[in-house]
Amino acid sequence: MLALWFLLGFLVPHTAARYTADWASLDARPLPPWYDQAKVGIFVHWGVFSVPGFDSEWFWWHWQGQQPPDQKCVSYMSKNYPPGFSYPEFAPQFHAQFFNPGDWADIFKASGAKYVVLTAKHHEGFTNWGSPNSWNWNSVDTGPHRDLVGDLGEAVRNRSLHYGLYNSLYEWFNPLYRTDKKNGFKTQEFVKHKLLPELYNMVVRYRPDLIWSDGDWDAPDTYWNSTEFLAWLYNDSPVKDTIVTNDRWGAGCACKHGGYYNCVDKYTPGQLPKHKWEKCTSVDTLSWGYRRNMKMSQLMDLPSIIEDLVRTVALGGNYLLNVGPTPDGMIPAVFEERLRGVGAWLQINGEAVYASKPWRVQTENTTVPVWYTSKGTSVYAIMITKPPKLTLLLLGPKTSAVTKVTLLGNPKPLPWSPVSPGGGLTVLLPELPYAPGQAWTLKLDGIL
């Protein structure tokens, strides 16, 4: 009985432990396991910026914020819109009349992704939900006149996908924010009356599995009250046990504080990072938002996406692939084709991706470029180029008497021979079948 009381006394303080509003405490929180197991996500940039569909989602800033303005944006407006036309006048044209959240969720499910992240609010400040802190500058009061965040969330979750929300901390032209900035961020009117009430409301209303924070770089985390918000998120919010966050919570936080690390857009480390990370990238290499004038040569092709995904996962990262829908609510067919291509590849090779871990050797290039992952006692060697001959030399693995090699998608064992007592093997390959993305995976069991 005494031992039981001792055990209870040990357990209760542990389970009741709370995170304090400082980075030392918050950074010690373990990442909920679903995120590392998921590996692949879809990013969706959608907002008023989709209406002009020109330059990028930064169009408003490039046109009327930065000094000097981008002349391409100035010219685009002068040639296509009447004098005095203001950016907010684009909002009523954000109709989303063809938006079918079930269709989107079906495409995301078919892509093999395990989570979806939608822009709840980008830097323009327009919310894709009826935020009470964004009167008449949200998707319920104007434009689509519907709750885009809620509608997509329901459809995504009905297909057993995790749902995340992107939220920009700053808003380019919000008067409260601009006043705080003029005051050297010594005042916090924007944070107290706009940002934080909206964030709390968003979390309680939609219960996201992930918050993808952005727009933090102008000011330190102390201005945004980031640590106080995260302490509430991890301790008392309705998603405290499942929520995942990134690292964009104030100037200097990226690659240093938060949940997993994004570091910079399209982050591509040269070696295995020590901390869980994510690469976000976009099918359209020039923009995250929809562009009416995008060209095929400016898009990632499927083999490039697969190679990028494989490299990212082999180095311990998650891969978040972005598409920009049209203002009328369609995912452009070329984006859908890419996503379904990724899904077709993952249907065969997903065993080497989902819930995998980096192996002791991440890559080699003896015959062709190969990236390694592992799961349990199995090692996976992913070839991202077709070998010139039907033999593949691998120097990383050390074989044993029970080593078995198979090609994912084909259960028949492949012949192999050791290279030397120190390790390595030569695998006799079959005629490799057509593979979406031109990448094939060998499964190695019985490797030392």
Short mmCIF file of C-alpha atoms in Angstrom, two decimals:
data_model
loop_
_atom_site.label_atom_id
_atom_site.label_comp_id
_atom_site.label_asym_id
_atom_site.label_seq_id
_atom_site.Cartn_x
_atom_site.Cartn_y
_atom_site.Cartn_z
CA MET A 1 0.00 0.00 0.00
CA LEU A 2 2.85 2.31 0.88
CA ALA A 3 4.43 1.56 -2.48
CA LEU A 4 1.14 2.46 -4.21
CA TRP A 5 0.92 5.80 -2.43
CA PHE A 6 4.52 6.48 -3.34
CA LEU A 7 3.77 5.68 -6.99
CA LEU A 8 0.69 7.91 -7.00
CA GLY A 9 2.68 10.71 -5.41
CA PHE A 10 5.21 10.39 -8.19
CA LEU A 11 2.66 10.23 -10.99
CA VAL A 12 0.28 13.01 -9.98
CA PRO A 13 2.75 15.89 -10.12
CA HIS A 14 4.06 14.53 -13.42
CA THR A 15 0.65 14.39 -15.10
CA ALA A 16 -0.29 17.76 -13.64
CA ALA A 17 2.89 19.42 -14.90
CA ARG A 18 2.18 22.65 -16.72
CA TYR A 19 4.20 24.60 -19.24
CA THR A 20 5.26 28.08 -18.24
CA ALA A 21 5.33 31.06 -20.59
CA ASP A 22 9.02 30.86 -21.42
CA TRP A 23 10.93 29.15 -24.20
CA ALA A 24 12.86 26.78 -21.94
CA SER A 25 9.58 25.24 -20.77
CA LEU A 26 7.66 25.42 -24.06
CA ASP A 27 10.51 24.00 -26.14
CA ALA A 28 10.64 20.96 -23.84
CA ARG A 29 7.11 19.87 -24.80
CA PRO A 30 7.22 16.60 -26.76
CA LEU A 31 5.80 16.84 -30.27
CA PRO A 32 2.51 14.89 -30.53
CA PRO A 33 3.44 11.67 -32.37
CA TRP A 34 0.86 11.97 -35.15
CA TYR A 35 2.88 14.67 -36.86
CA ASP A 36 6.14 12.77 -37.35
CA GLN A 37 4.18 9.71 -38.49
CA ALA A 38 2.20 11.70 -41.08
CA LYS A 39 5.22 12.84 -43.15
CA VAL A 40 3.20 14.37 -46.01
CA GLY A 41 0.82 17.35 -45.95
CA ILE A 42 -0.91 19.71 -48.36
CA PHE A 43 -0.65 23.49 -47.96
CA VAL A 44 -3.45 25.66 -49.40
CA HIS A 45 -2.96 29.40 -50.00
CA TRP A 46 -6.35 30.93 -50.70
CA GLY A 47 -7.65 34.44 -50.08
CA VAL A 48 -8.47 37.80 -51.64
CA PHE A 49 -5.01 37.68 -53.28
CA SER A 50 -6.39 34.87 -55.47
CA VAL A 51 -8.66 37.39 -57.23
CA PRO A 52 -6.02 39.54 -58.96
CA GLY A 53 -4.13 36.27 -59.43
CA PHE A 54 -1.00 38.16 -60.41
CA ASP A 55 2.58 38.27 -59.05
CA SER A 56 1.92 36.27 -55.85
CA GLU A 57 -0.01 36.31 -52.59
CA TRP A 58 2.17 39.36 -51.76
CA PHE A 59 0.50 41.35 -54.54
CA TRP A 60 -1.05 44.04 -52.27
CA TRP A 61 2.26 44.74 -50.55
CA HIS A 62 4.21 44.81 -53.80
CA TRP A 63 1.64 47.16 -55.30
CA GLN A 64 1.00 49.58 -52.43
CA GLY A 65 3.18 48.68 -49.46
CA GLN A 66 6.83 48.44 -50.38
CA GLN A 67 8.79 51.47 -51.49
CA PRO A 68 9.34 51.82 -54.33
CA PRO A 69 6.33 49.77 -55.54
CA ASP A 70 6.83 46.87 -57.93
CA GLN A 71 6.21 48.43 -61.33
CA LYS A 72 4.86 45.16 -62.74
CA CYS A 73 2.04 45.32 -60.18
CA VAL A 74 1.44 49.04 -60.72
CA SER A 75 1.25 48.50 -64.48
CA TYR A 76 -1.07 45.51 -64.09
CA MET A 77 -3.53 47.58 -62.09
CA SER A 78 -3.39 50.66 -64.32
CA LYS A 79 -4.02 48.57 -67.43
CA ASN A 80 -6.81 46.40 -66.06
CA TYR A 81 -8.68 48.36 -63.38
CA PRO A 82 -10.17 51.87 -63.18
CA PRO A 83 -8.25 54.70 -61.49
CA GLY A 84 -8.64 54.70 -57.72
CA PHE A 85 -9.49 50.97 -57.54
CA SER A 86 -8.53 49.74 -54.05
CA TYR A 87 -7.41 46.29 -52.98
CA PRO A 88 -10.43 45.71 -50.69
CA GLU A 89 -12.62 45.99 -53.80
CA PHE A 90 -11.25 42.61 -54.86
CA ALA A 91 -13.00 40.93 -51.90
CA PRO A 92 -16.54 40.89 -53.38
CA GLN A 93 -15.05 39.13 -56.43
CA PHE A 94 -13.76 36.31 -54.22
CA HIS A 95 -16.91 34.33 -55.00
CA ALA A 96 -15.74 30.72 -54.41
CA GLN A 97 -18.90 29.73 -56.29
CA PHE A 98 -17.46 26.36 -57.38
CA PHE A 99 -15.90 25.54 -53.99
CA ASN A 100 -16.88 22.00 -53.04
CA PRO A 101 -14.96 21.08 -49.89
CA GLY A 102 -15.69 17.39 -50.46
CA ASP A 103 -14.03 17.52 -53.87
CA TRP A 104 -10.96 19.23 -52.40
CA ALA A 105 -10.75 16.72 -49.56
CA ASP A 106 -11.02 13.84 -52.05
CA ILE A 107 -8.07 15.24 -53.99
CA PHE A 108 -6.04 15.71 -50.80
CA LYS A 109 -6.86 12.17 -49.68
CA ALA A 110 -5.89 10.82 -53.10
CA SER A 111 -2.54 12.65 -52.85
CA GLY A 112 -1.51 10.42 -49.96
CA ALA A 113 -1.22 13.39 -47.61
CA LYS A 114 -2.08 12.86 -43.96
CA TYR A 115 -2.70 16.51 -43.05
CA VAL A 116 -3.96 19.69 -44.71
CA VAL A 117 -3.07 23.28 -43.77
CA LEU A 118 -5.32 26.12 -45.00
CA THR A 119 -4.59 29.85 -44.81
CA ALA A 120 -7.09 31.02 -42.19
CA LYS A 121 -5.56 34.51 -42.52
CA HIS A 122 -2.66 35.68 -44.66
CA HIS A 123 -0.77 38.98 -44.35
CA GLU A 124 -3.62 40.88 -46.04
CA GLY A 125 -5.65 40.32 -42.84
CA PHE A 126 -8.69 38.79 -44.56
CA THR A 127 -9.96 35.80 -42.59
CA ASN A 128 -11.45 32.76 -44.32
CA TRP A 129 -13.93 32.45 -41.47
CA GLY A 130 -16.34 34.80 -39.75
CA SER A 131 -13.91 36.34 -37.30
CA PRO A 132 -15.67 38.81 -34.99
CA ASN A 133 -12.37 40.71 -34.86
CA SER A 134 -12.26 41.24 -38.63
CA TRP A 135 -15.55 42.96 -39.37
CA ASN A 136 -16.44 43.06 -43.07
CA TRP A 137 -12.98 41.73 -43.96
CA ASN A 138 -13.80 38.03 -43.77
CA SER A 139 -15.30 35.34 -45.98
CA VAL A 140 -18.68 35.35 -44.22
CA ASP A 141 -19.37 39.09 -44.42
CA THR A 142 -18.16 39.49 -48.01
CA GLY A 143 -17.01 37.48 -51.01
CA PRO A 144 -18.03 33.82 -50.63
CA HIS A 145 -20.40 34.55 -47.71
CA ARG A 146 -19.49 31.22 -46.15
CA ASP A 147 -17.20 29.76 -43.53
CA LEU A 148 -14.38 28.40 -45.68
CA VAL A 149 -12.26 27.26 -42.73
CA GLY A 150 -15.14 25.34 -41.16
CA ASP A 151 -16.42 23.82 -44.40
CA LEU A 152 -13.04 22.49 -45.49
CA GLY A 153 -12.20 21.31 -41.98
CA GLU A 154 -15.32 19.18 -41.79
CA ALA A 155 -14.64 17.58 -45.18
CA VAL A 156 -10.96 16.93 -44.44
CA ARG A 157 -11.68 15.33 -41.07
CA ASN A 158 -14.43 13.18 -42.56
CA ARG A 159 -11.65 11.58 -44.61
CA SER A 160 -9.49 10.95 -41.52
CA LEU A 161 -6.96 13.67 -42.34
CA HIS A 162 -5.51 16.05 -39.77
CA TYR A 163 -6.43 19.71 -40.20
CA GLY A 164 -4.12 22.64 -39.62
CA LEU A 165 -4.55 26.40 -39.95
CA TYR A 166 -2.04 28.95 -41.19
CA ASN A 167 -2.25 32.29 -39.39
CA SER A 168 -0.21 35.41 -40.08
CA LEU A 169 0.68 37.31 -36.92
CA TYR A 170 1.08 40.63 -38.68
CA GLU A 171 -1.26 42.40 -41.09
CA TRP A 172 0.34 44.77 -43.57
CA PHE A 173 -2.20 47.57 -43.46
CA ASN A 174 -4.04 47.11 -40.17
CA PRO A 175 -4.10 50.59 -38.55
CA LEU A 176 -3.53 49.17 -35.06
CA TYR A 177 -0.51 47.22 -36.24
CA ARG A 178 0.93 50.17 -38.12
CA THR A 179 0.57 52.36 -35.02
CA ASP A 180 2.34 49.77 -32.86
CA LYS A 181 5.11 49.54 -35.45
CA LYS A 182 5.50 53.35 -35.48
CA ASN A 183 5.83 53.20 -31.70
CA GLY A 184 8.72 50.74 -32.03
CA PHE A 185 6.45 47.95 -30.77
CA LYS A 186 6.37 49.54 -27.32
CA THR A 187 2.55 49.45 -27.55
CA GLN A 188 0.46 46.31 -28.17
CA GLU A 189 -2.91 47.61 -29.32
CA PHE A 190 -2.98 45.27 -32.33
CA VAL A 191 -1.99 42.24 -30.26
CA LYS A 192 -4.50 42.89 -27.48
CA HIS A 193 -7.49 43.92 -29.57
CA LYS A 194 -7.03 41.94 -32.81
CA LEU A 195 -4.41 39.20 -32.94
CA LEU A 196 -4.83 37.35 -29.65
CA PRO A 197 -8.64 37.49 -29.37
CA GLU A 198 -8.81 36.17 -32.93
CA LEU A 199 -6.29 33.38 -32.29
CA TYR A 200 -8.06 32.20 -29.12
CA ASN A 201 -11.39 32.28 -30.95
CA MET A 202 -9.99 30.34 -33.92
CA VAL A 203 -8.55 27.59 -31.71
CA VAL A 204 -11.70 27.16 -29.63
CA ARG A 205 -14.00 27.27 -32.65
CA TYR A 206 -12.10 24.99 -35.07
CA ARG A 207 -9.83 22.93 -32.80
CA PRO A 208 -6.99 22.65 -35.31
CA ASP A 209 -4.40 19.89 -35.06
CA LEU A 210 -1.68 22.29 -36.21
CA ILE A 211 -1.07 26.05 -36.15
CA TRP A 212 1.25 27.21 -38.91
CA SER A 213 2.32 30.64 -37.65
CA ASP A 214 3.88 33.22 -40.00
CA GLY A 215 4.39 36.97 -40.41
CA ASP A 216 6.36 37.19 -37.17
CA TRP A 217 9.63 38.73 -38.33
CA ASP A 218 8.95 42.43 -37.77
CA ALA A 219 8.83 42.20 -33.99
CA PRO A 220 10.14 40.05 -31.10
CA ASP A 221 8.00 37.33 -29.54
CA THR A 222 7.47 39.57 -26.52
CA TYR A 223 5.44 41.95 -28.70
CA TRP A 224 3.25 39.13 -30.04
CA ASN A 225 2.84 37.62 -26.53
CA SER A 226 3.76 34.33 -28.17
CA THR A 227 4.92 32.46 -25.08
CA GLU A 228 1.74 33.36 -23.17
CA PHE A 229 -0.41 32.15 -26.07
CA LEU A 230 1.56 28.91 -26.46
CA ALA A 231 1.39 28.22 -22.70
CA TRP A 232 -2.40 28.47 -22.92
CA LEU A 233 -2.42 26.36 -26.09
CA TYR A 234 -0.37 23.57 -24.45
CA ASN A 235 -1.98 23.73 -20.98
CA ASP A 236 -5.63 24.73 -21.22
CA SER A 237 -6.85 24.82 -24.83
CA PRO A 238 -9.25 22.18 -26.16
CA VAL A 239 -6.41 20.84 -28.35
CA LYS A 240 -3.66 20.84 -25.71
CA ASP A 241 -2.75 17.17 -26.20
CA THR A 242 -2.77 17.04 -30.01
CA ILE A 243 -1.78 20.52 -31.22
CA VAL A 244 1.42 20.92 -33.20
CA THR A 245 3.07 24.29 -33.85
CA ASN A 246 5.94 25.56 -35.96
CA ASP A 247 8.74 28.03 -35.15
CA ARG A 248 7.54 31.43 -36.43
CA TRP A 249 6.60 33.23 -33.23
CA GLY A 250 8.82 36.32 -33.32
CA ALA A 251 12.00 37.72 -34.81
CA GLY A 252 14.83 35.28 -34.14
CA CYS A 253 12.57 32.32 -33.26
CA ALA A 254 12.84 30.47 -36.57
CA CYS A 255 14.96 27.31 -36.34
CA LYS A 256 15.28 27.94 -32.58
CA HIS A 257 11.95 27.96 -30.71
CA GLY A 258 8.48 26.44 -31.02
CA GLY A 259 7.35 22.98 -32.05
CA TYR A 260 8.89 21.70 -35.27
CA TYR A 261 11.16 23.93 -37.36
CA ASN A 262 10.39 25.50 -40.75
CA CYS A 263 13.48 27.73 -40.56
CA VAL A 264 12.88 29.40 -43.95
CA ASP A 265 10.50 28.72 -46.82
CA LYS A 266 11.64 25.75 -48.89
CA TYR A 267 14.23 24.87 -46.24
CA THR A 268 16.58 22.14 -47.53
CA PRO A 269 19.23 21.07 -44.99
CA GLY A 270 22.39 19.46 -46.29
CA GLN A 271 22.56 16.92 -43.47
CA LEU A 272 20.34 15.29 -40.87
CA PRO A 273 19.00 18.02 -38.49
CA LYS A 274 18.82 17.29 -34.78
CA HIS A 275 15.30 18.72 -34.43
CA LYS A 276 12.06 17.75 -36.17
CA TRP A 277 11.54 19.95 -39.22
CA GLU A 278 9.27 20.51 -42.20
CA LYS A 279 9.91 21.61 -45.76
CA CYS A 280 7.13 23.71 -47.21
CA THR A 281 7.28 24.20 -50.95
CA SER A 282 4.90 25.03 -53.78
CA VAL A 283 4.02 23.31 -57.05
CA ASP A 284 4.13 26.80 -58.60
CA THR A 285 7.77 27.75 -58.03
CA LEU A 286 7.04 31.50 -58.27
CA SER A 287 4.05 31.83 -55.96
CA TRP A 288 2.09 30.24 -53.14
CA GLY A 289 -1.18 31.83 -54.24
CA TYR A 290 -2.96 31.30 -57.57
CA ARG A 291 -1.48 33.05 -60.61
CA ARG A 292 -3.56 33.46 -63.74
CA ASN A 293 -0.42 33.71 -65.87
CA MET A 294 1.51 30.70 -64.55
CA LYS A 295 3.30 28.60 -67.15
CA MET A 296 4.06 24.89 -67.19
CA SER A 297 7.81 25.58 -67.15
CA GLN A 298 7.36 27.38 -63.82
CA LEU A 299 5.79 24.37 -62.09
CA MET A 300 7.49 21.48 -60.33
CA ASP A 301 7.10 18.30 -62.38
CA LEU A 302 6.19 15.04 -60.65
CA PRO A 303 9.71 13.52 -60.58
CA SER A 304 11.02 16.73 -58.96
CA ILE A 305 8.29 16.60 -56.31
CA ILE A 306 8.94 12.93 -55.53
CA GLU A 307 12.70 13.49 -55.28
CA ASP A 308 12.12 16.47 -52.99
CA LEU A 309 9.71 14.49 -50.82
CA VAL A 310 12.07 11.52 -50.55
CA ARG A 311 15.10 13.67 -49.65
CA THR A 312 13.05 15.50 -47.01
CA VAL A 313 11.74 12.34 -45.34
CA ALA A 314 15.17 10.65 -45.44
CA LEU A 315 16.55 13.63 -43.52
CA GLY A 316 13.80 13.36 -40.90
CA GLY A 317 11.50 16.08 -42.21
CA ASN A 318 7.84 16.38 -43.15
CA TYR A 319 6.91 17.53 -46.65
CA LEU A 320 4.20 20.19 -47.01
CA LEU A 321 3.31 20.71 -50.68
CA ASN A 322 1.36 23.84 -51.60
CA VAL A 323 -1.35 24.51 -54.18
CA GLY A 324 -3.15 27.80 -54.84
CA PRO A 325 -6.87 27.49 -55.70
CA THR A 326 -8.68 29.91 -58.00
CA PRO A 327 -10.95 32.64 -56.57
CA ASP A 328 -13.97 30.68 -57.78
CA GLY A 329 -12.96 27.70 -55.66
CA MET A 330 -11.30 25.30 -58.07
CA ILE A 331 -7.97 23.58 -57.66
CA PRO A 332 -6.34 24.05 -61.09
CA ALA A 333 -6.29 20.77 -63.01
CA VAL A 334 -2.51 20.78 -63.32
CA PHE A 335 -2.20 20.97 -59.51
CA GLU A 336 -4.71 18.15 -59.11
CA GLU A 337 -2.71 16.07 -61.59
CA ARG A 338 0.46 16.60 -59.55
CA LEU A 339 -1.26 15.69 -56.28
CA ARG A 340 -2.80 12.54 -57.68
CA GLY A 341 0.60 11.60 -59.10
CA VAL A 342 2.16 11.91 -55.65
CA GLY A 343 -0.63 9.71 -54.29
CA ALA A 344 -0.09 7.06 -56.96
CA TRP A 345 3.60 6.90 -56.04
CA LEU A 346 2.84 6.75 -52.30
CA GLN A 347 0.31 3.98 -52.83
CA ILE A 348 3.23 1.75 -53.86
CA ASN A 349 6.06 3.29 -51.85
CA GLY A 350 4.31 4.76 -48.82
CA GLU A 351 5.62 1.97 -46.59
CA ALA A 352 9.06 3.61 -46.88
CA VAL A 353 7.64 7.04 -46.00
CA TYR A 354 4.85 7.01 -43.40
CA ALA A 355 6.03 6.60 -39.79
CA SER A 356 9.58 6.02 -41.04
CA LYS A 357 12.76 7.15 -39.31
CA PRO A 358 16.08 8.33 -40.74
CA TRP A 359 18.59 5.51 -41.06
CA ARG A 360 22.25 5.63 -39.93
CA VAL A 361 23.16 6.41 -43.55
CA GLN A 362 20.83 8.89 -45.23
CA THR A 363 22.07 8.78 -48.82
CA GLU A 364 24.64 7.39 -51.25
CA ASN A 365 25.34 7.75 -54.94
CA THR A 366 27.30 4.65 -55.94
CA THR A 367 25.20 3.51 -58.91
CA VAL A 368 22.40 6.09 -58.86
CA PRO A 369 21.22 8.54 -56.16
CA VAL A 370 19.65 6.55 -53.31
CA TRP A 371 17.98 7.84 -50.14
CA TYR A 372 17.47 5.60 -47.11
CA THR A 373 14.67 5.42 -44.55
CA SER A 374 13.94 2.82 -41.90
CA LYS A 375 11.03 1.36 -39.98
CA GLY A 376 11.41 -1.26 -37.29
CA THR A 377 13.98 -3.78 -38.56
CA SER A 378 13.49 -2.87 -42.24
CA VAL A 379 15.63 -0.47 -44.26
CA TYR A 380 14.36 1.15 -47.46
CA ALA A 381 16.59 2.25 -50.32
CA ILE A 382 14.76 4.66 -52.61
CA MET A 383 16.23 5.07 -56.08
CA ILE A 384 15.32 8.43 -57.58
CA THR A 385 16.78 7.59 -60.99
CA LYS A 386 16.46 4.42 -63.03
CA PRO A 387 19.80 2.53 -62.95
CA PRO A 388 21.50 2.24 -66.34
CA LYS A 389 21.83 -1.54 -65.84
CA LEU A 390 19.79 -4.14 -63.99
CA THR A 391 22.23 -4.17 -61.09
CA LEU A 392 22.36 -1.81 -58.13
CA LEU A 393 25.39 -1.46 -55.88
CA LEU A 394 24.67 -0.33 -52.32
CA LEU A 395 27.61 0.27 -49.98
CA GLY A 396 25.72 1.48 -46.89
CA PRO A 397 23.96 -1.71 -45.73
CA LYS A 398 25.75 -4.56 -43.95
CA THR A 399 24.22 -7.88 -44.92
CA SER A 400 23.67 -11.05 -42.89
CA ALA A 401 22.77 -14.66 -43.60
CA VAL A 402 19.08 -13.76 -43.46
CA THR A 403 19.15 -10.60 -45.58
CA LYS A 404 16.18 -10.38 -47.92
CA VAL A 405 15.63 -7.80 -50.67
CA THR A 406 12.31 -7.00 -52.34
CA LEU A 407 11.00 -4.26 -54.61
CA LEU A 408 7.96 -2.49 -53.13
CA GLY A 409 4.98 -3.43 -55.25
CA ASN A 410 6.46 -6.85 -56.01
CA PRO A 411 6.73 -9.43 -53.19
CA LYS A 412 9.18 -11.69 -55.05
CA PRO A 413 12.64 -11.70 -53.37
CA LEU A 414 15.47 -10.33 -55.52
CA PRO A 415 18.86 -12.02 -55.94
CA TRP A 416 21.77 -10.26 -54.26
CA SER A 417 25.40 -10.84 -53.41
CA PRO A 418 27.67 -9.31 -50.75
CA VAL A 419 30.36 -6.86 -51.84
CA SER A 420 32.81 -7.46 -48.99
CA PRO A 421 32.86 -8.73 -45.40
CA GLY A 422 32.74 -5.11 -44.28
CA GLY A 423 29.40 -4.46 -45.97
CA GLY A 424 27.63 -3.59 -49.16
CA LEU A 425 25.59 -5.64 -51.60
CA THR A 426 24.84 -5.87 -55.28
CA VAL A 427 21.17 -6.39 -56.11
CA LEU A 428 19.98 -7.92 -59.36
CA LEU A 429 16.97 -5.83 -60.36
CA PRO A 430 14.00 -6.92 -62.42
CA GLU A 431 12.92 -4.83 -65.38
CA LEU A 432 11.64 -1.86 -63.40
CA PRO A 433 7.96 -1.12 -64.04
CA TYR A 434 6.67 2.34 -64.86
CA ALA A 435 6.62 4.37 -61.66
CA PRO A 436 4.85 7.69 -61.11
CA GLY A 437 7.64 10.11 -60.36
CA GLN A 438 10.34 7.76 -61.67
CA ALA A 439 11.43 6.48 -58.26
CA TRP A 440 11.56 2.91 -56.95
CA THR A 441 12.05 1.46 -53.45
CA LEU A 442 13.97 -1.61 -52.34
CA LYS A 443 13.05 -3.08 -48.96
CA LEU A 444 15.99 -4.61 -47.13
CA ASP A 445 15.31 -6.99 -44.23
CA GLY A 446 17.93 -8.72 -42.13
CA ILE A 447 20.37 -5.81 -42.41
CA LEU A 448 22.92 -5.37 -39.61
#
